[in-house]
Amino acid sequence: MTTEEKIRILGDAINEGEKDKAVELLKDWSVQSGFKEIIFTVLEPMLIEWGKLWMQGKLSLAHGYLSGKVAEEFYMIASQSEEMLVADKKVKGTIVLGNIEDDFHPLGRRLVHIFAKSAGWNIIDLGNDVPAEIFIENAIKNQAGIIAVSAMMFTTAKNILKIRNELDSQLLSDKIKLAVGGAVFKLRPELVADVGGDGTADNAIDAPALFDSLISKVK
Ligand code: B12
C-alpha cells in the first residue's frame, strides 16, 4: 500500500468518526514499517493537510478535534513502544515547556511533552499563550535546565526573543538553555538564531536528543 493510500484510508476512518479504527490502522502499519516512519510519512502530513482544510473552513470542528485525539492517542502508544523506549529510566532533569505568548497551536507542544516525558524528563507544561516572564519564573522556581518553547507563527516566534533577553539580563544563559520548535522554524531555520534559541528539533521524536545535548551545556 502506498503512503498516499494510507493517508486516504486514515482520513476515511476519521471522517466516519471511527477513532479506534484510525488508531488501530496506525498501529498495524507501524508494526510493518516502524513508528517513526508512520508518524513522518502518514500521520504528520495528514494532520497538516487537515489543519489547512480546517483553517479554510472545509473541515468541521468535530473532525479537526478527532484527528487531534487520534494523534495524541497514537503518539502515546508510540512513545511507550520498544522502538522509542529509553533504556535508562532515571529522571534527567526538569524542562519548562509552553507555547509562546499569543500562540494557540497546542498539538505540537503536547507531542513534545509526551516524548520528552517518556524519555525521562520531568515536564512542567504551562500551556498556550505563555509570556516570557512566566517561563523564566517557573524555570527558576523549579530549577529547570531547559526552557522549551513552541511557536507556529512568525509573529509569535518573535516573542521568544523576550525570553532570550530576560535570560541574558538576569545572567541565566549558562544555567538555562532555550530550546525552540514549531512549524515556523521548519519553514525559516534562520529564525532559531534570530530569536536567540540554543537549538531546535523538527519533530517530537527528535526533541529528547536535543534536550540531552542542551543539558550537557548547562554550567
Ligand atoms: C492546525 C493549525 C491551526 C489550528 C491549531 C489547533 C491545534 N490543535 O493545534 C487553528 C485552526 C486553531 C490555527 C489557528 C491559526 N493559525 Co494555524 N496552523 C495549523 C497547521 C495547519 C497545523 C499545525 C499542527 O497542528 N501541526 C501538526 C503538529 C504535529 O506539528 P507541529 O505543530 O509543527 O509540531 C511538531 C514540530 O514542529 C515540533 N515542535 C513543536 N513545538 C516544538 C517545541 C520544541 C521546543 C521542539 C524541540 C519541537 C517542537 O514537534 C511537533 C511534533 O512532531 C499549521 C500548518 C503547519 N505547517 O504546521 C498552521 C499555521 C501554523 N497556522 C498559521 C496561521 C496563520 C494561523 C492563524 C493566524 C489563522 C487565522 N487567520 O486565524 C491562527 C492563529 C492562532 C494563534 N494565535 O496561534 C500559519 C502560520 C504562518 C506563519 N509562518 O507565521 C501556518 C504555518 C499555516 C500557514 N501556512 O499559513 N492553526
mmCIF file of C-alpha atoms and ligand atoms in Angstrom:
data_model
loop_
_atom_site.group_PDB
_atom_site.id
_atom_site.type_symbol
_atom_site.label_atom_id
_atom_site.label_comp_id
_atom_site.label_asym_id
_atom_site.label_seq_id
_atom_site.Cartn_x
_atom_site.Cartn_y
_atom_site.Cartn_z
ATOM 1 C CA MET A 1 0.000 0.000 0.000
ATOM 2 C CA THR A 2 1.373 3.445 -0.880
ATOM 3 C CA THR A 3 1.743 6.311 1.595
ATOM 4 C CA GLU A 4 -0.996 8.241 -0.239
ATOM 5 C CA GLU A 5 -3.375 5.286 0.170
ATOM 6 C CA LYS A 6 -2.590 5.094 3.881
ATOM 7 C CA ILE A 7 -3.292 8.813 4.321
ATOM 8 C CA ARG A 8 -6.600 8.399 2.470
ATOM 9 C CA ILE A 9 -7.700 5.325 4.451
ATOM 10 C CA LEU A 10 -6.776 7.029 7.720
ATOM 11 C CA GLY A 11 -8.719 10.127 6.669
ATOM 12 C CA ASP A 12 -11.743 7.979 5.766
ATOM 13 C CA ALA A 13 -11.753 6.355 9.218
ATOM 14 C CA ILE A 14 -11.621 9.756 10.945
ATOM 15 C CA ASN A 15 -14.310 11.094 8.611
ATOM 16 C CA GLU A 16 -16.522 8.216 9.693
ATOM 17 C CA GLY A 17 -15.872 9.160 13.316
ATOM 18 C CA GLU A 18 -14.037 5.875 13.906
ATOM 19 C CA LYS A 19 -11.277 6.972 16.258
ATOM 20 C CA ASP A 20 -10.364 3.487 17.497
ATOM 21 C CA LYS A 21 -10.163 2.123 13.962
ATOM 22 C CA ALA A 22 -7.869 5.005 12.957
ATOM 23 C CA VAL A 23 -5.538 4.297 15.891
ATOM 24 C CA GLU A 24 -5.569 0.543 15.075
ATOM 25 C CA LEU A 25 -4.635 1.258 11.453
ATOM 26 C CA LEU A 26 -1.691 3.368 12.556
ATOM 27 C CA LYS A 27 -0.599 0.638 14.965
ATOM 28 C CA ASP A 28 -0.811 -2.070 12.278
ATOM 29 C CA TRP A 29 1.186 -0.050 9.761
ATOM 30 C CA SER A 30 3.776 0.730 12.436
ATOM 31 C CA VAL A 31 4.306 -2.976 13.094
ATOM 32 C CA GLN A 32 5.258 -3.281 9.417
ATOM 33 C CA SER A 33 7.243 -0.057 8.913
ATOM 34 C CA GLY A 34 8.101 1.278 12.359
ATOM 35 C CA PHE A 35 6.511 4.082 14.380
ATOM 36 C CA LYS A 36 8.824 6.846 13.177
ATOM 37 C CA GLU A 37 8.171 6.033 9.541
ATOM 38 C CA ILE A 38 4.386 6.132 10.001
ATOM 39 C CA ILE A 39 4.489 9.319 12.062
ATOM 40 C CA PHE A 40 6.618 11.152 9.490
ATOM 41 C CA THR A 41 5.084 9.871 6.272
ATOM 42 C CA VAL A 42 1.432 9.329 7.198
ATOM 43 C CA LEU A 43 0.257 10.956 10.424
ATOM 44 C CA GLU A 44 2.010 14.351 10.411
ATOM 45 C CA PRO A 45 1.370 15.039 6.683
ATOM 46 C CA MET A 46 -2.286 14.159 7.294
ATOM 47 C CA LEU A 47 -2.503 16.465 10.329
ATOM 48 C CA ILE A 48 -1.002 19.371 8.407
ATOM 49 C CA GLU A 49 -3.296 18.741 5.431
ATOM 50 C CA TRP A 50 -6.366 18.507 7.670
ATOM 51 C CA GLY A 51 -5.266 21.544 9.638
ATOM 52 C CA LYS A 52 -5.166 23.531 6.408
ATOM 53 C CA LEU A 53 -8.669 22.360 5.450
ATOM 54 C CA TRP A 54 -9.878 23.286 8.903
ATOM 55 C CA MET A 55 -8.430 26.781 8.595
ATOM 56 C CA GLN A 56 -10.126 27.164 5.203
ATOM 57 C CA GLY A 57 -13.437 26.200 6.781
ATOM 58 C CA LYS A 58 -13.575 22.969 4.780
ATOM 59 C CA LEU A 59 -13.422 20.654 7.786
ATOM 60 C CA SER A 60 -15.775 20.540 10.740
ATOM 61 C CA LEU A 61 -14.532 21.309 14.233
ATOM 62 C CA ALA A 62 -15.535 17.766 15.245
ATOM 63 C CA HIS A 63 -13.279 16.214 12.593
ATOM 64 C CA GLY A 64 -10.403 18.546 13.446
ATOM 65 C CA TYR A 65 -10.809 17.622 17.097
ATOM 66 C CA LEU A 66 -10.979 13.911 16.319
ATOM 67 C CA SER A 67 -7.806 13.994 14.211
ATOM 68 C CA GLY A 68 -6.004 15.635 17.147
ATOM 69 C CA LYS A 69 -7.317 12.935 19.516
ATOM 70 C CA VAL A 70 -6.183 10.148 17.166
ATOM 71 C CA ALA A 71 -2.743 11.766 17.010
ATOM 72 C CA GLU A 72 -2.448 12.103 20.783
ATOM 73 C CA GLU A 73 -3.588 8.534 21.442
ATOM 74 C CA PHE A 74 -1.243 7.119 18.828
ATOM 75 C CA TYR A 75 1.725 9.237 19.973
ATOM 76 C CA MET A 76 1.144 7.982 23.499
ATOM 77 C CA ILE A 77 1.304 4.374 22.231
ATOM 78 C CA ALA A 78 4.363 5.159 20.090
ATOM 79 C CA SER A 79 6.175 6.824 22.981
ATOM 80 C CA GLN A 80 5.796 3.614 25.010
ATOM 81 C CA SER A 81 6.827 1.277 22.198
ATOM 82 C CA GLU A 82 10.062 -0.669 22.212
ATOM 83 C CA GLU A 83 11.294 1.406 19.276
ATOM 84 C CA MET A 84 11.165 4.571 21.398
ATOM 85 C CA LEU A 85 11.962 3.028 24.754
ATOM 86 C CA VAL A 86 14.838 4.573 26.633
ATOM 87 C CA ALA A 87 16.972 2.055 28.493
ATOM 88 C CA ASP A 88 17.923 4.364 31.350
ATOM 89 C CA LYS A 89 14.727 5.482 33.066
ATOM 90 C CA LYS A 90 16.109 7.825 35.715
ATOM 91 C CA VAL A 91 14.852 11.420 35.674
ATOM 92 C CA LYS A 92 17.147 13.513 33.505
ATOM 93 C CA GLY A 93 16.072 16.905 34.773
ATOM 94 C CA THR A 94 13.275 19.444 34.524
ATOM 95 C CA ILE A 95 12.014 21.225 31.417
ATOM 96 C CA VAL A 96 9.598 24.134 31.431
ATOM 97 C CA LEU A 97 7.510 23.838 28.268
ATOM 98 C CA GLY A 98 4.866 26.044 26.664
ATOM 99 C CA ASN A 99 3.594 27.869 23.601
ATOM 100 C CA ILE A 100 4.929 31.397 23.482
ATOM 101 C CA GLU A 101 2.754 34.449 24.150
ATOM 102 C CA ASP A 102 -0.062 34.797 21.566
ATOM 103 C CA ASP A 103 0.437 31.279 20.189
ATOM 104 C CA PHE A 104 -2.514 28.877 20.300
ATOM 105 C CA HIS A 105 -1.283 25.769 18.443
ATOM 106 C CA PRO A 106 -1.138 23.143 21.216
ATOM 107 C CA LEU A 107 -0.820 19.868 19.301
ATOM 108 C CA GLY A 108 2.921 20.015 18.565
ATOM 109 C CA ARG A 109 3.678 21.026 22.153
ATOM 110 C CA ARG A 110 1.609 18.179 23.561
ATOM 111 C CA LEU A 111 3.543 15.736 21.412
ATOM 112 C CA VAL A 112 6.880 17.135 22.579
ATOM 113 C CA HIS A 113 5.576 16.734 26.150
ATOM 114 C CA ILE A 114 4.700 13.050 25.591
ATOM 115 C CA PHE A 115 8.048 12.141 24.026
ATOM 116 C CA ALA A 116 10.213 14.118 26.440
ATOM 117 C CA LYS A 117 8.369 12.629 29.415
ATOM 118 C CA SER A 118 8.772 9.106 28.118
ATOM 119 C CA ALA A 119 12.487 9.811 27.576
ATOM 120 C CA GLY A 120 12.830 10.559 31.298
ATOM 121 C CA TRP A 121 12.313 14.336 31.594
ATOM 122 C CA ASN A 122 10.203 15.969 34.260
ATOM 123 C CA ILE A 123 7.940 18.316 32.267
ATOM 124 C CA ILE A 124 6.240 21.424 33.584
ATOM 125 C CA ASP A 125 3.762 22.259 30.830
ATOM 126 C CA LEU A 126 2.474 25.827 31.058
ATOM 127 C CA GLY A 127 0.079 25.509 28.099
ATOM 128 C CA ASN A 128 -0.708 28.103 25.419
ATOM 129 C CA ASP A 129 -0.006 31.832 25.296
ATOM 130 C CA VAL A 130 2.727 31.970 27.934
ATOM 131 C CA PRO A 131 4.527 35.310 28.475
ATOM 132 C CA ALA A 132 8.336 35.344 28.727
ATOM 133 C CA GLU A 133 8.395 36.250 32.418
ATOM 134 C CA ILE A 134 6.196 33.253 33.319
ATOM 135 C CA PHE A 135 8.640 30.893 31.563
ATOM 136 C CA ILE A 136 11.563 32.414 33.488
ATOM 137 C CA GLU A 137 9.712 32.476 36.812
ATOM 138 C CA ASN A 138 8.808 28.778 36.520
ATOM 139 C CA ALA A 139 12.262 27.757 35.352
ATOM 140 C CA ILE A 140 13.889 29.416 38.373
ATOM 141 C CA LYS A 141 11.286 28.089 40.826
ATOM 142 C CA ASN A 142 11.667 24.502 39.555
ATOM 143 C CA GLN A 143 15.416 24.620 38.868
ATOM 144 C CA ALA A 144 14.831 23.730 35.232
ATOM 145 C CA GLY A 145 17.886 23.475 32.985
ATOM 146 C CA ILE A 146 15.818 23.961 29.838
ATOM 147 C CA ILE A 147 13.012 26.221 28.696
ATOM 148 C CA ALA A 148 11.342 24.638 25.641
ATOM 149 C CA VAL A 149 9.147 26.936 23.597
ATOM 150 C CA SER A 150 6.736 26.091 20.836
ATOM 151 C CA ALA A 151 5.724 28.681 18.226
ATOM 152 C CA MET A 152 3.915 28.024 14.975
ATOM 153 C CA MET A 153 3.876 31.528 13.536
ATOM 154 C CA PHE A 154 6.458 34.092 12.529
ATOM 155 C CA THR A 155 4.707 36.810 14.520
ATOM 156 C CA THR A 156 4.513 34.762 17.716
ATOM 157 C CA ALA A 157 8.040 33.296 17.366
ATOM 158 C CA LYS A 158 9.410 36.819 17.692
ATOM 159 C CA ASN A 159 8.066 36.913 21.271
ATOM 160 C CA ILE A 160 10.663 34.251 22.163
ATOM 161 C CA LEU A 161 13.305 36.951 21.931
ATOM 162 C CA LYS A 162 11.884 38.360 25.184
ATOM 163 C CA ILE A 163 12.879 35.108 26.940
ATOM 164 C CA ARG A 164 16.400 35.322 25.480
ATOM 165 C CA ASN A 165 16.746 38.934 26.626
ATOM 166 C CA GLU A 166 15.499 38.089 30.132
ATOM 167 C CA LEU A 167 17.887 35.129 30.433
ATOM 168 C CA ASP A 168 20.784 37.316 29.328
ATOM 169 C CA SER A 169 19.925 40.263 31.553
ATOM 170 C CA GLN A 170 19.455 38.022 34.621
ATOM 171 C CA LEU A 171 22.766 36.241 33.806
ATOM 172 C CA LEU A 172 20.920 32.929 33.496
ATOM 173 C CA SER A 173 22.024 31.929 29.981
ATOM 174 C CA ASP A 174 24.648 29.452 31.234
ATOM 175 C CA LYS A 175 22.200 27.813 33.640
ATOM 176 C CA ILE A 176 19.077 27.649 31.477
ATOM 177 C CA LYS A 177 19.153 26.641 27.818
ATOM 178 C CA LEU A 178 16.470 27.751 25.355
ATOM 179 C CA ALA A 179 15.001 25.111 23.004
ATOM 180 C CA VAL A 180 12.645 26.327 20.288
ATOM 181 C CA GLY A 181 10.442 24.493 17.802
ATOM 182 C CA GLY A 182 7.299 24.539 15.682
ATOM 183 C CA ALA A 183 6.195 24.883 12.069
ATOM 184 C CA VAL A 184 7.751 28.301 11.508
ATOM 185 C CA PHE A 185 11.265 27.088 12.426
ATOM 186 C CA LYS A 186 10.981 24.393 9.793
ATOM 187 C CA LEU A 187 9.940 26.994 7.220
ATOM 188 C CA ARG A 188 12.615 29.511 8.288
ATOM 189 C CA PRO A 189 15.567 27.772 10.045
ATOM 190 C CA GLU A 190 17.463 31.074 10.426
ATOM 191 C CA LEU A 191 14.759 32.135 12.887
ATOM 192 C CA VAL A 192 16.268 29.878 15.585
ATOM 193 C CA ALA A 193 19.267 32.217 15.860
ATOM 194 C CA ASP A 194 17.160 35.350 15.303
ATOM 195 C CA VAL A 195 15.044 34.641 18.403
ATOM 196 C CA GLY A 196 18.097 33.602 20.450
ATOM 197 C CA GLY A 197 17.343 29.871 20.528
ATOM 198 C CA ASP A 198 20.097 27.474 21.649
ATOM 199 C CA GLY A 199 18.744 24.711 19.410
ATOM 200 C CA THR A 200 15.730 23.150 17.726
ATOM 201 C CA ALA A 201 14.319 19.817 16.552
ATOM 202 C CA ASP A 202 11.966 19.269 13.631
ATOM 203 C CA ASN A 203 9.652 16.915 15.478
ATOM 204 C CA ALA A 204 8.730 15.468 18.840
ATOM 205 C CA ILE A 205 10.714 12.279 18.278
ATOM 206 C CA ASP A 206 13.974 14.208 17.895
ATOM 207 C CA ALA A 207 13.224 16.613 20.761
ATOM 208 C CA PRO A 208 14.672 14.386 23.565
ATOM 209 C CA ALA A 209 18.048 14.198 21.773
ATOM 210 C CA LEU A 210 18.065 17.998 21.547
ATOM 211 C CA PHE A 211 17.306 18.244 25.274
ATOM 212 C CA ASP A 212 20.136 15.783 26.095
ATOM 213 C CA SER A 213 22.553 17.872 24.104
ATOM 214 C CA LEU A 214 21.411 21.170 25.654
ATOM 215 C CA ILE A 215 21.551 19.910 29.246
ATOM 216 C CA SER A 216 25.157 18.835 28.688
ATOM 217 C CA LYS A 217 25.976 22.512 28.033
ATOM 218 C CA VAL A 218 24.445 23.789 31.283
ATOM 219 C CA LYS A 219 27.125 25.110 33.656
HETATM 220 C C1 B12 B 1 -3.895 23.115 12.835
HETATM 221 C C2 B12 B 1 -3.435 24.550 12.659
HETATM 222 C C3 B12 B 1 -4.140 25.521 13.354
HETATM 223 C C4 B12 B 1 -5.201 25.186 14.400
HETATM 224 C C5 B12 B 1 -4.498 24.831 15.736
HETATM 225 C C6 B12 B 1 -5.239 23.766 16.538
HETATM 226 C C7 B12 B 1 -4.296 22.814 17.274
HETATM 227 N N1 B12 B 1 -4.899 21.794 17.858
HETATM 228 O O1 B12 B 1 -3.096 22.974 17.372
HETATM 229 C C8 B12 B 1 -6.010 26.537 14.456
HETATM 230 C C9 B12 B 1 -7.157 26.455 13.490
HETATM 231 C C10 B12 B 1 -6.531 26.931 15.832
HETATM 232 C C11 B12 B 1 -4.961 27.523 13.926
HETATM 233 C C12 B12 B 1 -5.054 28.893 14.116
HETATM 234 C C13 B12 B 1 -4.213 29.809 13.489
HETATM 235 N N2 B12 B 1 -3.224 29.543 12.616
HETATM 236 CO CO1 B12 B 1 -2.536 27.774 12.314
HETATM 237 N N3 B12 B 1 -1.975 26.174 11.629
HETATM 238 C C14 B12 B 1 -2.320 24.898 11.802
HETATM 239 C C15 B12 B 1 -1.495 23.941 10.916
HETATM 240 C C16 B12 B 1 -2.300 23.625 9.659
HETATM 241 C C17 B12 B 1 -1.036 22.650 11.572
HETATM 242 C C18 B12 B 1 -0.371 22.803 12.950
HETATM 243 C C19 B12 B 1 -0.292 21.425 13.569
HETATM 244 O O2 B12 B 1 -1.076 21.075 14.437
HETATM 245 N N4 B12 B 1 0.634 20.621 13.035
HETATM 246 C C20 B12 B 1 0.796 19.233 13.437
HETATM 247 C C21 B12 B 1 1.829 19.137 14.540
HETATM 248 C C22 B12 B 1 2.049 17.667 14.893
HETATM 249 O O3 B12 B 1 3.061 19.642 14.043
HETATM 250 P P1 B12 B 1 3.776 20.898 14.676
HETATM 251 O O4 B12 B 1 2.763 21.763 15.320
HETATM 252 O O5 B12 B 1 4.680 21.513 13.649
HETATM 253 O O6 B12 B 1 4.702 20.300 15.847
HETATM 254 C C23 B12 B 1 5.789 19.424 15.614
HETATM 255 C C24 B12 B 1 7.149 20.118 15.388
HETATM 256 O O7 B12 B 1 7.034 21.439 14.880
HETATM 257 C C25 B12 B 1 7.867 20.007 16.696
HETATM 258 N N5 B12 B 1 7.695 21.065 17.713
HETATM 259 C C26 B12 B 1 6.607 21.814 18.001
HETATM 260 N N6 B12 B 1 6.844 22.599 19.054
HETATM 261 C C27 B12 B 1 8.104 22.344 19.479
HETATM 262 C C28 B12 B 1 8.845 22.865 20.535
HETATM 263 C C29 B12 B 1 10.160 22.427 20.729
HETATM 264 C C30 B12 B 1 10.957 23.006 21.852
HETATM 265 C C31 B12 B 1 10.724 21.436 19.872
HETATM 266 C C32 B12 B 1 12.114 20.992 20.067
HETATM 267 C C33 B12 B 1 9.959 20.899 18.811
HETATM 268 C C34 B12 B 1 8.669 21.358 18.625
HETATM 269 O O8 B12 B 1 7.358 18.784 17.248
HETATM 270 C C35 B12 B 1 5.969 18.658 16.915
HETATM 271 C C36 B12 B 1 5.565 17.207 16.807
HETATM 272 O O9 B12 B 1 6.359 16.473 15.895
HETATM 273 C C37 B12 B 1 -0.254 24.843 10.576
HETATM 274 C C38 B12 B 1 0.461 24.461 9.270
HETATM 275 C C39 B12 B 1 1.817 23.807 9.525
HETATM 276 N N7 B12 B 1 2.658 23.804 8.518
HETATM 277 O O10 B12 B 1 2.128 23.319 10.587
HETATM 278 C C40 B12 B 1 -0.893 26.238 10.574
HETATM 279 C C41 B12 B 1 -0.076 27.534 10.800
HETATM 280 C C42 B12 B 1 0.962 27.311 11.893
HETATM 281 N N8 B12 B 1 -1.098 28.497 11.262
HETATM 282 C C43 B12 B 1 -0.949 29.645 10.732
HETATM 283 C C44 B12 B 1 -1.816 30.744 10.971
HETATM 284 C C45 B12 B 1 -1.540 31.995 10.140
HETATM 285 C C46 B12 B 1 -2.858 30.666 11.925
HETATM 286 C C47 B12 B 1 -3.859 31.777 12.311
HETATM 287 C C48 B12 B 1 -3.290 33.195 12.411
HETATM 288 C C49 B12 B 1 -5.013 31.708 11.291
HETATM 289 C C50 B12 B 1 -6.047 32.792 11.436
HETATM 290 N N9 B12 B 1 -6.042 33.653 10.441
HETATM 291 O O11 B12 B 1 -6.743 32.860 12.424
HETATM 292 C C51 B12 B 1 -4.405 31.287 13.663
HETATM 293 C C52 B12 B 1 -3.569 31.840 14.837
HETATM 294 C C53 B12 B 1 -3.789 31.226 16.171
HETATM 295 C C54 B12 B 1 -2.706 31.630 17.116
HETATM 296 N N10 B12 B 1 -2.642 32.896 17.521
HETATM 297 O O12 B12 B 1 -1.890 30.824 17.498
HETATM 298 C C55 B12 B 1 0.272 29.696 9.821
HETATM 299 C C56 B12 B 1 1.460 30.462 10.399
HETATM 300 C C57 B12 B 1 2.137 31.323 9.349
HETATM 301 C C58 B12 B 1 3.446 31.874 9.780
HETATM 302 N N11 B12 B 1 4.525 31.339 9.218
HETATM 303 O O13 B12 B 1 3.531 32.751 10.605
HETATM 304 C C59 B12 B 1 0.519 28.239 9.494
HETATM 305 C C60 B12 B 1 2.017 27.838 9.219
HETATM 306 C C61 B12 B 1 -0.332 27.868 8.242
HETATM 307 C C62 B12 B 1 0.093 28.666 7.006
HETATM 308 N N12 B12 B 1 0.958 28.155 6.166
HETATM 309 O O14 B12 B 1 -0.399 29.760 6.796
HETATM 310 N N13 B12 B 1 -3.998 26.905 13.242
#
